[in-house]
């Protein structure tokens, strides 16, 4: 049986972590491309040399030529620039739109059957640019944001409750930015919804509200600490979970930026919603009932993403 091929466009902080994780999980052979001379080659060789120690088999190749991604099963895209302290994800729109257009054209040329996961920010707009530039069907082009946002939420909740992260489930909707919607009612510990845990005295409403806000600001918190770039370990782990669900047809239910077609009253826009990821890419968009407050937060997030898409179209 031929091994799967995972292509990574962008060999920076996230790209390098993706390359290591994909190998350690034996998801397939790994091809890395980047414009920076020597970087994809160097990281590919360095990780290949870790494989004998860690005990995994994966072939690594790095190149400055897009041909290296030929016939990839999955392409994970981090090419572009990350933000610096004081910048919002939206400040990256001009420069990263140009990068994603180039990457999309090369995916169309070399890997038209791939499942494409976009990580480059501003996420919800970049995934739209990618779908248009690659011409791939919308079910094969998704954005990674919700898995990361909900992982941050889960981490903070597990710390607050002093329980295993494995038993904390969190649900996040909406765009990847300040308008994201952490859904408290649908988040739980071992099946017990958060509002019940407040009633049980495990935490207070004030503490829970602070955790929700910290989740919304989770990316900025890391940017302010690192000063020279943005988060990369957790974003890479999150994208690998999505790639693995596709490659192994696991049909995991993961929050991803997916193109809505009438669900949640939205048509033709990429935004974060729970989806089933299987061998056909996005197999299903899960539409849950929102109460009035949740709907209004979601609507607010949708309009924020819509105005960013409009800004991107104007700049193009
Ligand atoms: N083609 C290929 N690679 C490119 C291009 C391009 N046109 N433009 C930039 N790159 C490469 C850079 O050379 C760099 O190696 O993209 C890589 C980006 O890596 P980092 O700067 O380390 O950024 P990283 O932290 O990995 O984040 C990448 O993901 O979360 C988002 O906001 C983040 O948009 C950023 C992206």
PDB file of N, CA, C and O in Angstrom, residues 191-234:
ATOM      1  N   UNK A 191     -19.499  15.233  30.024  1.00  0.00           N
ATOM      2  CA  UNK A 191     -20.928  15.302  29.678  1.00  0.00           C
ATOM      3  C   UNK A 191     -21.745  16.275  30.526  1.00  0.00           C
ATOM      4  O   UNK A 191     -22.913  16.522  30.231  1.00  0.00           O
ATOM      5  N   UNK A 192     -21.132  16.836  31.583  1.00  0.00           N
ATOM      6  CA  UNK A 192     -21.876  17.779  32.442  1.00  0.00           C
ATOM      7  C   UNK A 192     -21.688  19.193  31.872  1.00  0.00           C
ATOM      8  O   UNK A 192     -20.562  19.714  31.863  1.00  0.00           O
ATOM      9  N   UNK A 193     -22.761  19.831  31.390  1.00  0.00           N
ATOM     10  CA  UNK A 193     -22.611  21.153  30.767  1.00  0.00           C
ATOM     11  C   UNK A 193     -22.082  22.198  31.763  1.00  0.00           C
ATOM     12  O   UNK A 193     -22.346  22.116  32.971  1.00  0.00           O
ATOM     13  N   UNK A 194     -21.326  23.169  31.237  1.00  0.00           N
ATOM     14  CA  UNK A 194     -20.709  24.186  32.112  1.00  0.00           C
ATOM     15  C   UNK A 194     -21.716  24.912  33.013  1.00  0.00           C
ATOM     16  O   UNK A 194     -21.417  25.137  34.197  1.00  0.00           O
ATOM     17  N   UNK A 195     -22.902  25.293  32.516  1.00  0.00           N
ATOM     18  CA  UNK A 195     -23.835  25.979  33.416  1.00  0.00           C
ATOM     19  C   UNK A 195     -24.190  25.116  34.643  1.00  0.00           C
ATOM     20  O   UNK A 195     -24.357  25.626  35.756  1.00  0.00           O
ATOM     21  N   UNK A 196     -24.259  23.787  34.458  1.00  0.00           N
ATOM     22  CA  UNK A 196     -24.526  22.888  35.594  1.00  0.00           C
ATOM     23  C   UNK A 196     -23.344  22.884  36.568  1.00  0.00           C
ATOM     24  O   UNK A 196     -23.531  22.819  37.784  1.00  0.00           O
ATOM     25  N   UNK A 197     -22.143  22.972  36.017  1.00  0.00           N
ATOM     26  CA  UNK A 197     -20.959  22.970  36.886  1.00  0.00           C
ATOM     27  C   UNK A 197     -20.904  24.244  37.730  1.00  0.00           C
ATOM     28  O   UNK A 197     -20.430  24.226  38.867  1.00  0.00           O
ATOM     29  N   UNK A 198     -21.409  25.341  37.176  1.00  0.00           N
ATOM     30  CA  UNK A 198     -21.506  26.577  37.975  1.00  0.00           C
ATOM     31  C   UNK A 198     -22.491  26.345  39.119  1.00  0.00           C
ATOM     32  O   UNK A 198     -22.199  26.647  40.284  1.00  0.00           O
ATOM     33  N   UNK A 199     -23.631  25.738  38.786  1.00  0.00           N
ATOM     34  CA  UNK A 199     -24.642  25.438  39.829  1.00  0.00           C
ATOM     35  C   UNK A 199     -24.079  24.494  40.886  1.00  0.00           C
ATOM     36  O   UNK A 199     -24.416  24.578  42.062  1.00  0.00           O
ATOM     37  N   UNK A 200     -23.213  23.584  40.462  1.00  0.00           N
ATOM     38  CA  UNK A 200     -22.629  22.610  41.395  1.00  0.00           C
ATOM     39  C   UNK A 200     -21.505  23.224  42.229  1.00  0.00           C
ATOM     40  O   UNK A 200     -20.891  22.543  43.057  1.00  0.00           O
ATOM     41  N   UNK A 201     -21.181  24.485  41.950  1.00  0.00           N
ATOM     42  CA  UNK A 201     -20.156  25.173  42.735  1.00  0.00           C
ATOM     43  C   UNK A 201     -18.726  24.880  42.300  1.00  0.00           C
ATOM     44  O   UNK A 201     -17.785  25.184  43.025  1.00  0.00           O
ATOM     45  N   UNK A 202     -18.540  24.289  41.104  1.00  0.00           N
ATOM     46  CA  UNK A 202     -17.182  23.996  40.631  1.00  0.00           C
ATOM     47  C   UNK A 202     -16.452  25.269  40.239  1.00  0.00           C
ATOM     48  O   UNK A 202     -15.246  25.326  40.232  1.00  0.00           O
ATOM     49  N   UNK A 203     -17.224  26.267  39.810  1.00  0.00           N
ATOM     50  CA  UNK A 203     -16.647  27.559  39.453  1.00  0.00           C
ATOM     51  C   UNK A 203     -17.757  28.591  39.593  1.00  0.00           C
ATOM     52  O   UNK A 203     -18.893  28.247  39.935  1.00  0.00           O
ATOM     53  N   UNK A 204     -17.395  29.861  39.351  1.00  0.00           N
ATOM     54  CA  UNK A 204     -18.429  30.905  39.408  1.00  0.00           C
ATOM     55  C   UNK A 204     -18.670  31.433  37.999  1.00  0.00           C
ATOM     56  O   UNK A 204     -17.827  31.255  37.109  1.00  0.00           O
ATOM     57  N   UNK A 205     -19.803  32.098  37.824  1.00  0.00           N
ATOM     58  CA  UNK A 205     -20.103  32.673  36.515  1.00  0.00           C
ATOM     59  C   UNK A 205     -19.028  33.676  36.113  1.00  0.00           C
ATOM     60  O   UNK A 205     -18.618  33.732  34.952  1.00  0.00           O
ATOM     61  N   UNK A 206     -18.532  34.448  37.076  1.00  0.00           N
ATOM     62  CA  UNK A 206     -17.499  35.462  36.784  1.00  0.00           C
ATOM     63  C   UNK A 206     -16.228  34.796  36.252  1.00  0.00           C
ATOM     64  O   UNK A 206     -15.626  35.241  35.282  1.00  0.00           O
ATOM     65  N   UNK A 207     -15.830  33.703  36.927  1.00  0.00           N
ATOM     66  CA  UNK A 207     -14.606  33.013  36.485  1.00  0.00           C
ATOM     67  C   UNK A 207     -14.796  32.427  35.084  1.00  0.00           C
ATOM     68  O   UNK A 207     -13.890  32.464  34.254  1.00  0.00           O
ATOM     69  N   UNK A 208     -15.997  31.892  34.852  1.00  0.00           N
ATOM     70  CA  UNK A 208     -16.288  31.311  33.546  1.00  0.00           C
ATOM     71  C   UNK A 208     -16.257  32.395  32.465  1.00  0.00           C
ATOM     72  O   UNK A 208     -15.682  32.193  31.386  1.00  0.00           O
ATOM     73  N   UNK A 209     -16.840  33.554  32.774  1.00  0.00           N
ATOM     74  CA  UNK A 209     -16.822  34.660  31.807  1.00  0.00           C
ATOM     75  C   UNK A 209     -15.386  35.075  31.503  1.00  0.00           C
ATOM     76  O   UNK A 209     -15.042  35.375  30.350  1.00  0.00           O
ATOM     77  N   UNK A 210     -14.534  35.075  32.525  1.00  0.00           N
ATOM     78  CA  UNK A 210     -13.126  35.468  32.319  1.00  0.00           C
ATOM     79  C   UNK A 210     -12.417  34.434  31.428  1.00  0.00           C
ATOM     80  O   UNK A 210     -11.590  34.790  30.585  1.00  0.00           O
ATOM     81  N   UNK A 211     -12.752  33.155  31.613  1.00  0.00           N
ATOM     82  CA  UNK A 211     -12.141  32.106  30.787  1.00  0.00           C
ATOM     83  C   UNK A 211     -12.585  32.250  29.323  1.00  0.00           C
ATOM     84  O   UNK A 211     -11.783  32.090  28.393  1.00  0.00           O
ATOM     85  N   UNK A 212     -13.867  32.576  29.139  1.00  0.00           N
ATOM     86  CA  UNK A 212     -14.376  32.780  27.779  1.00  0.00           C
ATOM     87  C   UNK A 212     -13.609  33.920  27.107  1.00  0.00           C
ATOM     88  O   UNK A 212     -13.164  33.811  25.961  1.00  0.00           O
ATOM     89  N   UNK A 213     -13.407  35.013  27.856  1.00  0.00           N
ATOM     90  CA  UNK A 213     -12.685  36.155  27.287  1.00  0.00           C
ATOM     91  C   UNK A 213     -11.222  35.790  27.004  1.00  0.00           C
ATOM     92  O   UNK A 213     -10.670  36.159  25.980  1.00  0.00           O
ATOM     93  N   UNK A 214     -10.619  35.033  27.928  1.00  0.00           N
ATOM     94  CA  UNK A 214      -9.217  34.640  27.728  1.00  0.00           C
ATOM     95  C   UNK A 214      -9.086  33.757  26.476  1.00  0.00           C
ATOM     96  O   UNK A 214      -8.097  33.837  25.740  1.00  0.00           O
ATOM     97  N   UNK A 215     -10.110  32.935  26.227  1.00  0.00           N
ATOM     98  CA  UNK A 215     -10.118  32.096  25.023  1.00  0.00           C
ATOM     99  C   UNK A 215     -10.155  32.978  23.779  1.00  0.00           C
ATOM    100  O   UNK A 215      -9.392  32.764  22.828  1.00  0.00           O
ATOM    101  N   UNK A 216     -11.049  33.978  23.792  1.00  0.00           N
ATOM    102  CA  UNK A 216     -11.145  34.891  22.633  1.00  0.00           C
ATOM    103  C   UNK A 216      -9.802  35.579  22.371  1.00  0.00           C
ATOM    104  O   UNK A 216      -9.424  35.811  21.242  1.00  0.00           O
ATOM    105  N   UNK A 217      -9.087  35.914  23.451  1.00  0.00           N
ATOM    106  CA  UNK A 217      -7.816  36.633  23.327  1.00  0.00           C
ATOM    107  C   UNK A 217      -6.616  35.687  23.331  1.00  0.00           C
ATOM    108  O   UNK A 217      -5.472  36.123  23.473  1.00  0.00           O
ATOM    109  N   UNK A 218      -6.878  34.384  23.183  1.00  0.00           N
ATOM    110  CA  UNK A 218      -5.823  33.372  23.338  1.00  0.00           C
ATOM    111  C   UNK A 218      -4.635  33.573  22.412  1.00  0.00           C
ATOM    112  O   UNK A 218      -3.485  33.395  22.807  1.00  0.00           O
ATOM    113  N   UNK A 219      -4.909  33.956  21.165  1.00  0.00           N
ATOM    114  CA  UNK A 219      -3.824  34.162  20.198  1.00  0.00           C
ATOM    115  C   UNK A 219      -2.974  35.358  20.585  1.00  0.00           C
ATOM    116  O   UNK A 219      -1.734  35.294  20.564  1.00  0.00           O
ATOM    117  N   UNK A 220      -3.629  36.454  20.967  1.00  0.00           N
ATOM    118  CA  UNK A 220      -2.913  37.685  21.330  1.00  0.00           C
ATOM    119  C   UNK A 220      -2.057  37.465  22.574  1.00  0.00           C
ATOM    120  O   UNK A 220      -0.948  38.007  22.687  1.00  0.00           O
ATOM    121  N   UNK A 221      -2.537  36.639  23.505  1.00  0.00           N
ATOM    122  CA  UNK A 221      -1.779  36.363  24.728  1.00  0.00           C
ATOM    123  C   UNK A 221      -0.417  35.757  24.377  1.00  0.00           C
ATOM    124  O   UNK A 221       0.620  36.149  24.916  1.00  0.00           O
ATOM    125  N   UNK A 222      -0.419  34.835  23.413  1.00  0.00           N
ATOM    126  CA  UNK A 222       0.837  34.193  22.999  1.00  0.00           C
ATOM    127  C   UNK A 222       1.717  35.183  22.219  1.00  0.00           C
ATOM    128  O   UNK A 222       2.932  35.242  22.428  1.00  0.00           O
ATOM    129  N   UNK A 223       1.092  35.950  21.326  1.00  0.00           N
ATOM    130  CA  UNK A 223       1.856  36.938  20.540  1.00  0.00           C
ATOM    131  C   UNK A 223       2.574  37.904  21.488  1.00  0.00           C
ATOM    132  O   UNK A 223       3.757  38.220  21.301  1.00  0.00           O
ATOM    133  N   UNK A 224       1.878  38.351  22.520  1.00  0.00           N
ATOM    134  CA  UNK A 224       2.479  39.298  23.465  1.00  0.00           C
ATOM    135  C   UNK A 224       3.632  38.675  24.252  1.00  0.00           C
ATOM    136  O   UNK A 224       4.582  39.349  24.614  1.00  0.00           O
ATOM    137  N   UNK A 225       3.548  37.372  24.491  1.00  0.00           N
ATOM    138  CA  UNK A 225       4.641  36.699  25.199  1.00  0.00           C
ATOM    139  C   UNK A 225       5.833  36.457  24.273  1.00  0.00           C
ATOM    140  O   UNK A 225       6.976  36.728  24.633  1.00  0.00           O
ATOM    141  N   UNK A 226       5.556  35.977  23.068  1.00  0.00           N
ATOM    142  CA  UNK A 226       6.648  35.615  22.154  1.00  0.00           C
ATOM    143  C   UNK A 226       7.327  36.837  21.545  1.00  0.00           C
ATOM    144  O   UNK A 226       8.524  36.809  21.264  1.00  0.00           O
ATOM    145  N   UNK A 227       6.533  37.854  21.304  1.00  0.00           N
ATOM    146  CA  UNK A 227       6.991  39.145  20.726  1.00  0.00           C
ATOM    147  C   UNK A 227       7.452  39.078  19.271  1.00  0.00           C
ATOM    148  O   UNK A 227       7.364  40.044  18.544  1.00  0.00           O
ATOM    149  N   UNK A 228       7.981  37.937  18.824  1.00  0.00           N
ATOM    150  CA  UNK A 228       8.506  37.895  17.452  1.00  0.00           C
ATOM    151  C   UNK A 228       7.644  37.042  16.515  1.00  0.00           C
ATOM    152  O   UNK A 228       8.030  36.805  15.377  1.00  0.00           O
ATOM    153  N   UNK A 229       6.510  36.585  16.962  1.00  0.00           N
ATOM    154  CA  UNK A 229       5.693  35.743  16.086  1.00  0.00           C
ATOM    155  C   UNK A 229       4.452  35.308  16.843  1.00  0.00           C
ATOM    156  O   UNK A 229       4.165  35.821  17.924  1.00  0.00           O
ATOM    157  N   UNK A 230       3.729  34.366  16.260  1.00  0.00           N
ATOM    158  CA  UNK A 230       2.498  33.924  16.932  1.00  0.00           C
ATOM    159  C   UNK A 230       2.594  32.442  17.297  1.00  0.00           C
ATOM    160  O   UNK A 230       3.605  31.782  17.033  1.00  0.00           O
ATOM    161  N   UNK A 231       1.520  31.935  17.886  1.00  0.00           N
ATOM    162  CA  UNK A 231       1.508  30.559  18.400  1.00  0.00           C
ATOM    163  C   UNK A 231       1.810  29.556  17.295  1.00  0.00           C
ATOM    164  O   UNK A 231       1.438  29.778  16.142  1.00  0.00           O
ATOM    165  N   UNK A 232       2.488  28.471  17.635  1.00  0.00           N
ATOM    166  CA  UNK A 232       2.715  27.453  16.603  1.00  0.00           C
ATOM    167  C   UNK A 232       2.536  26.015  17.040  1.00  0.00           C
ATOM    168  O   UNK A 232       2.117  25.183  16.250  1.00  0.00           O
ATOM    169  N   UNK A 233       2.770  25.676  18.288  1.00  0.00           N
ATOM    170  CA  UNK A 233       2.593  24.262  18.681  1.00  0.00           C
ATOM    171  C   UNK A 233       1.119  23.844  18.605  1.00  0.00           C
ATOM    172  O   UNK A 233       0.772  22.863  17.943  1.00  0.00           O
ATOM    173  N   UNK A 234       0.262  24.592  19.303  1.00  0.00           N
ATOM    174  CA  UNK A 234      -1.161  24.208  19.325  1.00  0.00           C
ATOM    175  C   UNK A 234      -1.826  24.360  17.946  1.00  0.00           C
ATOM    176  O   UNK A 234      -2.640  23.508  17.570  1.00  0.00           O
TER     177      UNK A 234
END
